[in-house]
PDB file of C-alpha atoms in Angstrom:
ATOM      1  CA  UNK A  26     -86.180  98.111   7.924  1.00 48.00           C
ATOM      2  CA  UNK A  27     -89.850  96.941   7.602  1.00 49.00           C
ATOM      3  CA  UNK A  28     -91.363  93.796   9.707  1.00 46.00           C
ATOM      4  CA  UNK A  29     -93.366  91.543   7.574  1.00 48.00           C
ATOM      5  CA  UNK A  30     -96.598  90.674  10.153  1.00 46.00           C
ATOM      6  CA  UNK A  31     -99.239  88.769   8.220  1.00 47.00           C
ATOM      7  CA  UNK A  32    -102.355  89.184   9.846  1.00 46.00           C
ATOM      8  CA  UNK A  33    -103.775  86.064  10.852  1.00 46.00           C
ATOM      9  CA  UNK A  34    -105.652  85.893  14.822  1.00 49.00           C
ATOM     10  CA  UNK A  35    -105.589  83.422  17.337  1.00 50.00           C
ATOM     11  CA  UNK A  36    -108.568  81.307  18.283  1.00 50.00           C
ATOM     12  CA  UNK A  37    -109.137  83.891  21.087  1.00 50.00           C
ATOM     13  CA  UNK A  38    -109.956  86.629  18.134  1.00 52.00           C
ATOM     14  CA  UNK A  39    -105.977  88.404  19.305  1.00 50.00           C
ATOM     15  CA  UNK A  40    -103.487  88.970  16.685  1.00 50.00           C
ATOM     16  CA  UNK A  41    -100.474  86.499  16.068  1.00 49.00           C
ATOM     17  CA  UNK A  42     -97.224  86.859  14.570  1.00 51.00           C
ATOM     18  CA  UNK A  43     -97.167  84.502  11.936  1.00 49.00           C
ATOM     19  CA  UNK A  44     -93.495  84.449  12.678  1.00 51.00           C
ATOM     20  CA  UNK A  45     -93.804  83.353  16.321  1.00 47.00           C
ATOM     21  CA  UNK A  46     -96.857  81.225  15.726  1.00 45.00           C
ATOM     22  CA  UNK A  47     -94.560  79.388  13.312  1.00 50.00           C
ATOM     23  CA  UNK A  48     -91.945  79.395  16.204  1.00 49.00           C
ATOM     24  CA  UNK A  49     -94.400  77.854  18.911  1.00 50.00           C
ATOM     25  CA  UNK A  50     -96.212  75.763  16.768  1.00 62.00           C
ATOM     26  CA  UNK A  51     -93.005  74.159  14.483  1.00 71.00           C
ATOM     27  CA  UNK A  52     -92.644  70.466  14.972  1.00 80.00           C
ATOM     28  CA  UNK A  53     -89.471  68.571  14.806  1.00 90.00           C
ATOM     29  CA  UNK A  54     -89.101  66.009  11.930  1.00 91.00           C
ATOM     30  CA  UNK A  55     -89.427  63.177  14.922  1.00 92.00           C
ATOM     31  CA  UNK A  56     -92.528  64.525  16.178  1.00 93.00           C
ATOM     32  CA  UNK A  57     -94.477  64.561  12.690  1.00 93.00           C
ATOM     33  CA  UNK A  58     -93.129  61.283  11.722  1.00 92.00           C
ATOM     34  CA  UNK A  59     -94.612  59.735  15.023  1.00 93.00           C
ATOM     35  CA  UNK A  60     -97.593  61.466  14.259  1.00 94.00           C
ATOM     36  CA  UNK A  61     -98.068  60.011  10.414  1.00 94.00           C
ATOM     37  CA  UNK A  62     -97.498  57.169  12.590  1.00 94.00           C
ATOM     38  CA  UNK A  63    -100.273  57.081  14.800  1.00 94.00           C
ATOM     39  CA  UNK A  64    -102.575  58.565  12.085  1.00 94.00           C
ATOM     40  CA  UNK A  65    -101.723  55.389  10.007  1.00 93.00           C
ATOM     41  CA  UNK A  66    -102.840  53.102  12.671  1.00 93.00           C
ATOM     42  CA  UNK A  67    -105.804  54.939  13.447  1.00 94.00           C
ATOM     43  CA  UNK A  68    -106.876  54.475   9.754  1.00 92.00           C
ATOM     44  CA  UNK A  69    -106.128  51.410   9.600  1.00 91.00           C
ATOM     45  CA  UNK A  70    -108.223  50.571  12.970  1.00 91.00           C
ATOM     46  CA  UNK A  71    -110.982  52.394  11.179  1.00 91.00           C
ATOM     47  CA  UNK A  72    -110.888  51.031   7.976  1.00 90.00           C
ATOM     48  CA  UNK A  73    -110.688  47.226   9.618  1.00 87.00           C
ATOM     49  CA  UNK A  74    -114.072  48.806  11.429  1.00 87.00           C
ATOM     50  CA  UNK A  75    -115.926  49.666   8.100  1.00 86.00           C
ATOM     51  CA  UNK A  76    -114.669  46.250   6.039  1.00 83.00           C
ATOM     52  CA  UNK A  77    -116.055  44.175   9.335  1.00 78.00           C
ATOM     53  CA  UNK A  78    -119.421  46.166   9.261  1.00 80.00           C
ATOM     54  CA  UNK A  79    -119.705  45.178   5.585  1.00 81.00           C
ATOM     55  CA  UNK A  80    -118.793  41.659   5.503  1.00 82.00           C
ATOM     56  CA  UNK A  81    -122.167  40.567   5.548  1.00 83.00           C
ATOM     57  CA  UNK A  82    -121.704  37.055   5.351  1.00 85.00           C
ATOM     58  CA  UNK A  83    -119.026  37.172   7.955  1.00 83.00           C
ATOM     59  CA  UNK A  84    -121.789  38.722  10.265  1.00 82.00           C
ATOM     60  CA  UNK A  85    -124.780  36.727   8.974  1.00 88.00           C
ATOM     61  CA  UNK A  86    -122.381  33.401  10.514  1.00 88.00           C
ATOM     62  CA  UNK A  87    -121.660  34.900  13.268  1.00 89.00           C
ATOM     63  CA  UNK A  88    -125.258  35.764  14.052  1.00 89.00           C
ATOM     64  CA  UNK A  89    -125.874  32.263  13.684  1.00 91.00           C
ATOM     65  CA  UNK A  90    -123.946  30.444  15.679  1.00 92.00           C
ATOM     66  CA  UNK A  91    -125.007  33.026  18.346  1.00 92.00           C
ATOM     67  CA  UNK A  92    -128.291  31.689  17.660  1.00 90.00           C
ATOM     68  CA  UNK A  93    -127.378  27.934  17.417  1.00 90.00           C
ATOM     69  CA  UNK A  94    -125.130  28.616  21.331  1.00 90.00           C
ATOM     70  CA  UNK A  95    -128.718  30.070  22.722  1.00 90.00           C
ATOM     71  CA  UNK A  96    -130.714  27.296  20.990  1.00 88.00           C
ATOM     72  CA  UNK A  97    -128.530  24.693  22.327  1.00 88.00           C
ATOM     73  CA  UNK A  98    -128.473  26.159  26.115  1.00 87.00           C
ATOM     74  CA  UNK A  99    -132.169  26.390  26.028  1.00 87.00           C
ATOM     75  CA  UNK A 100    -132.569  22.725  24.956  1.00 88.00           C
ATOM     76  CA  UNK A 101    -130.483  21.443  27.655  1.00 84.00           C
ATOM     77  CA  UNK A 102    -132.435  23.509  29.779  1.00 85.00           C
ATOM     78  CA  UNK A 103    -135.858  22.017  28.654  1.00 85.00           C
ATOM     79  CA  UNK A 104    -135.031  18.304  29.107  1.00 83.00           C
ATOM     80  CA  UNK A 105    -133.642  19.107  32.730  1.00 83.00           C
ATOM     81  CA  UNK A 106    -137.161  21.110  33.373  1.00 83.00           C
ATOM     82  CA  UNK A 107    -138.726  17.663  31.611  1.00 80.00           C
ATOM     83  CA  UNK A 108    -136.854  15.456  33.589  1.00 78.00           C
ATOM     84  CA  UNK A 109    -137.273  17.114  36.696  1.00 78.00           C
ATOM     85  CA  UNK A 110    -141.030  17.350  35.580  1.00 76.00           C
ATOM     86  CA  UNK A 111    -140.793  13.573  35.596  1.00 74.00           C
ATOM     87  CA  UNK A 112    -139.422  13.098  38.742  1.00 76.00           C
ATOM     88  CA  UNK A 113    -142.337  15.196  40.611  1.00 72.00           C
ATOM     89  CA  UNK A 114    -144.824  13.623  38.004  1.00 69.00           C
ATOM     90  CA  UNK A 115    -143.719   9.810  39.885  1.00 70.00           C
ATOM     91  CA  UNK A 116    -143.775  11.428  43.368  1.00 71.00           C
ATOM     92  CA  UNK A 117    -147.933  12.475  42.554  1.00 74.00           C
ATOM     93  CA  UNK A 118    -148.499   9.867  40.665  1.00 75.00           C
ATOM     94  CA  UNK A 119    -147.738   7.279  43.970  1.00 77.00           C
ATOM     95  CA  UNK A 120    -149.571   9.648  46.286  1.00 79.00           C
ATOM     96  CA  UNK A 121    -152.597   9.591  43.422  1.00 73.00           C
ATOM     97  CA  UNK A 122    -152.345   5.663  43.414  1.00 81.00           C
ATOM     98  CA  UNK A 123    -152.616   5.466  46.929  1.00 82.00           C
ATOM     99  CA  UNK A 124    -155.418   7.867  47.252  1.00 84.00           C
ATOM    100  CA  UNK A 125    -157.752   6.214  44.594  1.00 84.00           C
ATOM    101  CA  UNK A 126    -156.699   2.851  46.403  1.00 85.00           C
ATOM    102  CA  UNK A 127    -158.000   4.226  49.557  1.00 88.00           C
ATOM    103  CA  UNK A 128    -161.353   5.442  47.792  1.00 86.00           C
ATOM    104  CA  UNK A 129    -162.061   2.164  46.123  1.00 87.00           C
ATOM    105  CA  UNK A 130    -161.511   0.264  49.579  1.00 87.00           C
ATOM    106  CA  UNK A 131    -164.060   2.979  51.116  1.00 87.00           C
ATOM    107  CA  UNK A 132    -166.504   2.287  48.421  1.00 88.00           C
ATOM    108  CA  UNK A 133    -166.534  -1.850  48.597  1.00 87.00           C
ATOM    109  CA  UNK A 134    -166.403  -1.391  52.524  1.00 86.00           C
ATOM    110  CA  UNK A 135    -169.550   1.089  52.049  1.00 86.00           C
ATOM    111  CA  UNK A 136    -171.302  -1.531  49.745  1.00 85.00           C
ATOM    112  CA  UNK A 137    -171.042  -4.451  52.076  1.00 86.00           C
ATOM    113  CA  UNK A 138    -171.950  -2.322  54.972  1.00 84.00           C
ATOM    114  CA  UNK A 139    -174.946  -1.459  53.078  1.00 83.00           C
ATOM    115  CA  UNK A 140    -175.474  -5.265  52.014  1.00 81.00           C
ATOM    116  CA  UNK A 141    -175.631  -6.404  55.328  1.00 82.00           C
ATOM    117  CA  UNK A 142    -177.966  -4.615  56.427  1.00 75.00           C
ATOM    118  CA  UNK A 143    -180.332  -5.304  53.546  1.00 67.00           C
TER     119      UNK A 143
END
């Protein structure tokens, strides 16, 4: 009575029985089937992966309107600087007002000072 041992080692470098690898390693028809399963999603994940990455046009749009959403925010965010630019522009602009009032008053009083005592 002979044993049939194919020689085939383990990933340790150790001798297996093909027999009782087969044995351990054997998977039920269940097992492989949910297996085919999840390797058919998998592909199809990666395969939905690869046809977005060359849709070029699909990615070109979408780079747009990205662009348009920023260009948009930053406009409304310029004419609230502008108008708030505005509003501090008024406030200096009355102080200015009142300051070159005040300078020409100082300047006729100096010249009729000076007149009168010519």
């Amino acid at each position: 009575m002979t044993h049939d041992v194919r020689g085939t080692t383990s990933s340790s470098g150790a001798h297996v029985d093909a027999a009782s690898e087969a044995a351990q390693g054997a998977k039920g028809p269940d097992e492989l089937r949910r297996e085919i399963e999840r390797t058919r999603h998998e592909l199809g994940d990666t395969v939905e992966e690869l046809a977005g990455k060359m849709d070029v046009k699909a990615r070109a749009r979408a780079r747009a309107d990205e662009l348009r959403d920023r260009a948009g925010a930053m406009t409304v965010q310029v004419r609230s600087s502008a108008a708030h630019a505005g509003e501090v522009g008024k406030q200096h602009r009355t102080q200015l007002m009142a300051a070159a009032g005040a300078l020409v008053m100082l300047a006729v009083g100096a010249v009729m000072v000076q007149r009168r005592h010519h």
